Coordinates of C-alpha atoms in Angstrom, one line a residue:
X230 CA 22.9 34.6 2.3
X231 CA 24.7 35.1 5.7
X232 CA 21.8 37.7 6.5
X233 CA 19.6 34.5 5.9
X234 CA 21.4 32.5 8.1
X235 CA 21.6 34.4 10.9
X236 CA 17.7 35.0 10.5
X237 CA 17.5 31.3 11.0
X238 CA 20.1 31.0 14.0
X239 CA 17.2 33.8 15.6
X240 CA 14.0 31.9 14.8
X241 CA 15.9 28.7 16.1
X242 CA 16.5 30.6 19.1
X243 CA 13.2 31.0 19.8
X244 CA 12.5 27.1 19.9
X245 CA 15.1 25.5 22.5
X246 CA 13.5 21.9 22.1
X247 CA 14.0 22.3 18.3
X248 CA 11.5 22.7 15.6
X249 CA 11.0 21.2 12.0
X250 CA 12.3 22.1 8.5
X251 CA 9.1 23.3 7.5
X252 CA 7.9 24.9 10.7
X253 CA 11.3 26.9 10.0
X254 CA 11.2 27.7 6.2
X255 CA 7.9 29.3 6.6
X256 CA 8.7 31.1 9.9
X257 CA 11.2 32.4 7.9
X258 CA 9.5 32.8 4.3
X259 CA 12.3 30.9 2.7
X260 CA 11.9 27.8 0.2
X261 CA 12.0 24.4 1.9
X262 CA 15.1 24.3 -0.1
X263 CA 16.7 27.0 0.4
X264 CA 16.0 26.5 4.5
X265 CA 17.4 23.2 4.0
X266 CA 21.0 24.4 2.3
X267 CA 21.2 26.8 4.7
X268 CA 20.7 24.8 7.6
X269 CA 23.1 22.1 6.8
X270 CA 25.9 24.5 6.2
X271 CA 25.2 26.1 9.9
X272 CA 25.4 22.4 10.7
X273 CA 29.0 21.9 9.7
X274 CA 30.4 25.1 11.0
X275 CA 28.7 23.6 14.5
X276 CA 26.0 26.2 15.0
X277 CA 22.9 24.0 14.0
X278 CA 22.2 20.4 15.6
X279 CA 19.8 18.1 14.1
X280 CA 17.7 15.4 15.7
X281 CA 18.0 12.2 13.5
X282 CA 15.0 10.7 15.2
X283 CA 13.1 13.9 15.7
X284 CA 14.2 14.9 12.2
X285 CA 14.5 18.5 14.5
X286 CA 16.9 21.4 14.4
X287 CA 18.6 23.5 17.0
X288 CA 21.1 25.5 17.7
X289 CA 24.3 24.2 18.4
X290 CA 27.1 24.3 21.1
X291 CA 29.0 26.7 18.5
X292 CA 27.3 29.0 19.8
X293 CA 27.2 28.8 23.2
X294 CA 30.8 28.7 23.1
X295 CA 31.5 31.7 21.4
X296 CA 28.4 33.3 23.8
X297 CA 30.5 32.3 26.8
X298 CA 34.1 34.0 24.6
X299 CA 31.9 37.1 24.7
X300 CA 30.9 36.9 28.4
X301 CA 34.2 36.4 29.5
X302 CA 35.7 38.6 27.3
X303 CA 33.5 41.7 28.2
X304 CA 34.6 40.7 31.9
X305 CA 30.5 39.5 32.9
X306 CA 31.1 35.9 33.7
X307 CA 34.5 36.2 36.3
X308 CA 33.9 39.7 37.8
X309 CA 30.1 40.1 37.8
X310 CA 29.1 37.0 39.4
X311 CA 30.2 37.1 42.6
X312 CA 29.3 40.5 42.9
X313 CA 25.5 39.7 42.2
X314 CA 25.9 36.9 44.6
X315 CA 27.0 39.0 47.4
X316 CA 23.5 41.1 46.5
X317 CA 21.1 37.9 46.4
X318 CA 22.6 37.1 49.7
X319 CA 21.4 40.2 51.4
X320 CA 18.2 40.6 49.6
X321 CA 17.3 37.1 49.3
X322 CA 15.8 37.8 45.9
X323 CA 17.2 37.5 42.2
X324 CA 19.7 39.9 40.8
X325 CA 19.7 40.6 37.2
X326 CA 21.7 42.2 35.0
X327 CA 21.1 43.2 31.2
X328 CA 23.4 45.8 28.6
X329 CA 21.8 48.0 25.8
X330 CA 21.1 46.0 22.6
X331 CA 19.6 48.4 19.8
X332 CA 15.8 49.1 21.3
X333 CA 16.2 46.0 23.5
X334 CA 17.9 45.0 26.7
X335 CA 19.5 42.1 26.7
X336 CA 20.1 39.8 29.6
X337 CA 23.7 38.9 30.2
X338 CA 23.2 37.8 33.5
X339 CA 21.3 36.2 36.7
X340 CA 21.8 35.0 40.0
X341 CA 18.6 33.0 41.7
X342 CA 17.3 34.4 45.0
X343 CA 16.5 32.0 48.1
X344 CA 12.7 32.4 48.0
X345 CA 10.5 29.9 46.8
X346 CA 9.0 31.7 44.5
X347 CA 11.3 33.1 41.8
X348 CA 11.6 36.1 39.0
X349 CA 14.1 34.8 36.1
X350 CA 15.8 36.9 33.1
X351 CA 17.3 34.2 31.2
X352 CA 20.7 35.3 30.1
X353 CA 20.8 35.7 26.0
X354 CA 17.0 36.8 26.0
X355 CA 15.7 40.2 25.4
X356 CA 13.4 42.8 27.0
X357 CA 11.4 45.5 26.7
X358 CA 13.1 49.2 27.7
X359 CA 10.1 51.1 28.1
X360 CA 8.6 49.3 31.0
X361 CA 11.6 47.2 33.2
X362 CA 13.7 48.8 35.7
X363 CA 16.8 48.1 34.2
X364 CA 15.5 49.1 30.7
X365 CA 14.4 52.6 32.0
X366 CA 18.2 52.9 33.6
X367 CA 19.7 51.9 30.5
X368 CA 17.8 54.7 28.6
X369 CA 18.5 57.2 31.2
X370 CA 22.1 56.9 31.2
X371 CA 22.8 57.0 27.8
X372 CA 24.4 60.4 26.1
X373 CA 22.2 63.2 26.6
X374 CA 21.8 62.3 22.1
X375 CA 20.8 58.9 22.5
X376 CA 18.4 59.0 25.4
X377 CA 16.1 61.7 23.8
X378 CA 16.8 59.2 20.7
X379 CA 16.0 56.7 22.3
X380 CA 12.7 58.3 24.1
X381 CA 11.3 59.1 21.0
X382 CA 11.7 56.1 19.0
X383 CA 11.1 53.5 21.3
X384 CA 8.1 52.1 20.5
X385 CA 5.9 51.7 23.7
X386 CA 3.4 48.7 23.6
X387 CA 1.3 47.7 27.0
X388 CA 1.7 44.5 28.3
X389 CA -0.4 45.2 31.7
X390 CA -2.5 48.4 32.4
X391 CA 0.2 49.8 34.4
X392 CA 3.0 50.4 31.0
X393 CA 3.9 53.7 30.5
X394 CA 2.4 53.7 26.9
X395 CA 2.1 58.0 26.5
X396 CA 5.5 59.2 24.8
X397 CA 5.2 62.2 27.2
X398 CA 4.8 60.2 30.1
X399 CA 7.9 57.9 29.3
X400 CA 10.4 61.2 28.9
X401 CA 9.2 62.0 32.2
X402 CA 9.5 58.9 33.4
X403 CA 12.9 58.4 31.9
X404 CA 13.8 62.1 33.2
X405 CA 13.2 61.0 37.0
X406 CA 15.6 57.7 37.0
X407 CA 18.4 60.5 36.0
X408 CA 17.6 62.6 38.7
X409 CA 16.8 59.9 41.0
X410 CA 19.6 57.8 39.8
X411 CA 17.8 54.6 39.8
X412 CA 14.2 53.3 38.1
X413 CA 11.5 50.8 39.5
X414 CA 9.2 49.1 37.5
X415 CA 5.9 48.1 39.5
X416 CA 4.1 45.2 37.8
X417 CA 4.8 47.7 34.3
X418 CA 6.1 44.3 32.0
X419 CA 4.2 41.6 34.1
X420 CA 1.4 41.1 36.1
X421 CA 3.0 40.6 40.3
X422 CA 5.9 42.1 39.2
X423 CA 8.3 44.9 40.5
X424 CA 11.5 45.1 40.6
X425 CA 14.1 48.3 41.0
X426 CA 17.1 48.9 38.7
X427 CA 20.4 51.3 39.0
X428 CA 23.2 51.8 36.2
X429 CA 26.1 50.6 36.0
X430 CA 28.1 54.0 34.8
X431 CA 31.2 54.1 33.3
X432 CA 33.7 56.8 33.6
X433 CA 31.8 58.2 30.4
X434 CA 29.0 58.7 32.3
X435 CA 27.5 56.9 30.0
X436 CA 25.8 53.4 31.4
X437 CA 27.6 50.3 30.7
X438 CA 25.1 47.8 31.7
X439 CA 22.3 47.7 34.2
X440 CA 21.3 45.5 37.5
X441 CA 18.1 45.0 39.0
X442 CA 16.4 43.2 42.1
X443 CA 12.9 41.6 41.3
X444 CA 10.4 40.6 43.4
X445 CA 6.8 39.2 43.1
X446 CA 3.9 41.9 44.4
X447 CA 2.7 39.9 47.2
X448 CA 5.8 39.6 48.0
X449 CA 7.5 42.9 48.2
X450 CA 6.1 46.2 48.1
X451 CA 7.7 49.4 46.3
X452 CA 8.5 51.3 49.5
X453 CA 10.8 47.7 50.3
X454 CA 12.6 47.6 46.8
X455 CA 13.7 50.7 47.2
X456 CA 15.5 50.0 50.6
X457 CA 17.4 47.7 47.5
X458 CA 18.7 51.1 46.1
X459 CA 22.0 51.4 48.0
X460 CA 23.1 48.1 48.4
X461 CA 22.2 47.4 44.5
X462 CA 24.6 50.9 43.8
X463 CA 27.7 50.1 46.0
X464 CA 27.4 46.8 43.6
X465 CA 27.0 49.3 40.3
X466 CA 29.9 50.9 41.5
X467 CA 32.6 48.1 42.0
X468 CA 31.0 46.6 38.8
X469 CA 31.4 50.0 37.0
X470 CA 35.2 50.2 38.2
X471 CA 36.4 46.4 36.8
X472 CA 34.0 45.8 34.0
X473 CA 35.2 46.8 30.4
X474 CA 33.2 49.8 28.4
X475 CA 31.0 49.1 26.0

């Protein structure tokens, strides 16, 4: 039953204005009843809110509390913040920052650039690893084990004619952000856009978590990210010296 539940807590994340019992039992492929227990028990513990007009659930503050226990805990929220704002501030563009999750990165954190126009990375969503900056970065700098793992096991769906979708390709790929020590991603995930990533290593060698700068393409070409690289790895390195390992 807890495996149930926290199947429910992820479908509900997936609908932030809140969706119906039913909508949710068969999203789930649970009985309506079943759904319903399960959903009123998250609701006392705090992690499911109901809409009595709506008749709608969502999650609940329960969770975002023990999210921001997490953040704060793993040292993202106080130390990582102003560091990413000192980066925005010279690039003028958004700096985002996601950890390894399984075969997913997960964003932890993001700081708005000054241009009109803006690339987000939600924190608490996940991402592709195949075909982001960051993701490449946080595949690279794994143990020497879990990034060939990881390159063959990854599964490697397109999203834009530009994804690396060739497993030979991707090793490669993954082989030259080692060397390089940083990976860009030019419009790989989405149409108009690039960004460039670097690791965030610990004294493992092993990368704790990964930033990025992202840019629309009309915007910013390849040649201009990668005038990011330094400033984004003076930033990996004071992040890499205060933040906790994984």
């Amino acid at each position: 039953m807890v495996g149930k539940a926290l199947r429910l807590l992820g479908l509900l994340s997936e609908h932030p204005h809140g969706t119906s019992l039913s909508e949710l039992a068969q999203s789930a492929g649970y009985p309506v009843s079943t759904t319903h227990r399960l959903l009123k028990s998250l609701q006392r513990e705090g992690f499911v809110r109901s809409d009595d007009d709506s008749k709608r659930y969502s999650l609940g503050l329960r969770l975002f509390e023990l999210g921001q226990r997490v953040s704060h805990g793993r040292g993202f929220a106080g130390v990582a913040l102003p560091v990413m704002q000192r980066v925005t501030a010279a690039t003028r563009e958004p700096t985002l920052m996601s950890v390894l999750e399984g075969h997913d990165q997960l964003y932890v954190h993001y700081v708005e650039g000054r241009q009109q126009v803006q690339i987000t990375g939600e924190p608490g969503n996940r991402g592709p690893l195949h075909c982001t900056a960051m993701g490449k970065c946080l595949v690279a700098f794994q143990s020497p084990e879990d990034s060939r793992k990881l390159v063959n096991e990854l599964e490697l769906p397109s999203f834009t004619p530009n994804t690396i979708t060739n497993r030979d390709t991707f090793a490669e790929e993954i082989a030259r952000a080692r060397q390089l020590g940083y990976a860009v991603a030019d419009e790989e995930h989405e149409f108009g856009i690039r960004a460039v990533g670097v690791p965030v290593i610990g004294v493992d060698g092993i990368a704790i978590a990964a930033l990025s700068t992202a840019a629309p393409a009309y915007r910013m070409t390849m040649e201009r990210l990668r005038e990011f690289v330094p400033l984004l790895q003076d930033a990996a390195r004071e992040l890499a010296a205060v933040l906790p390992p994984r």
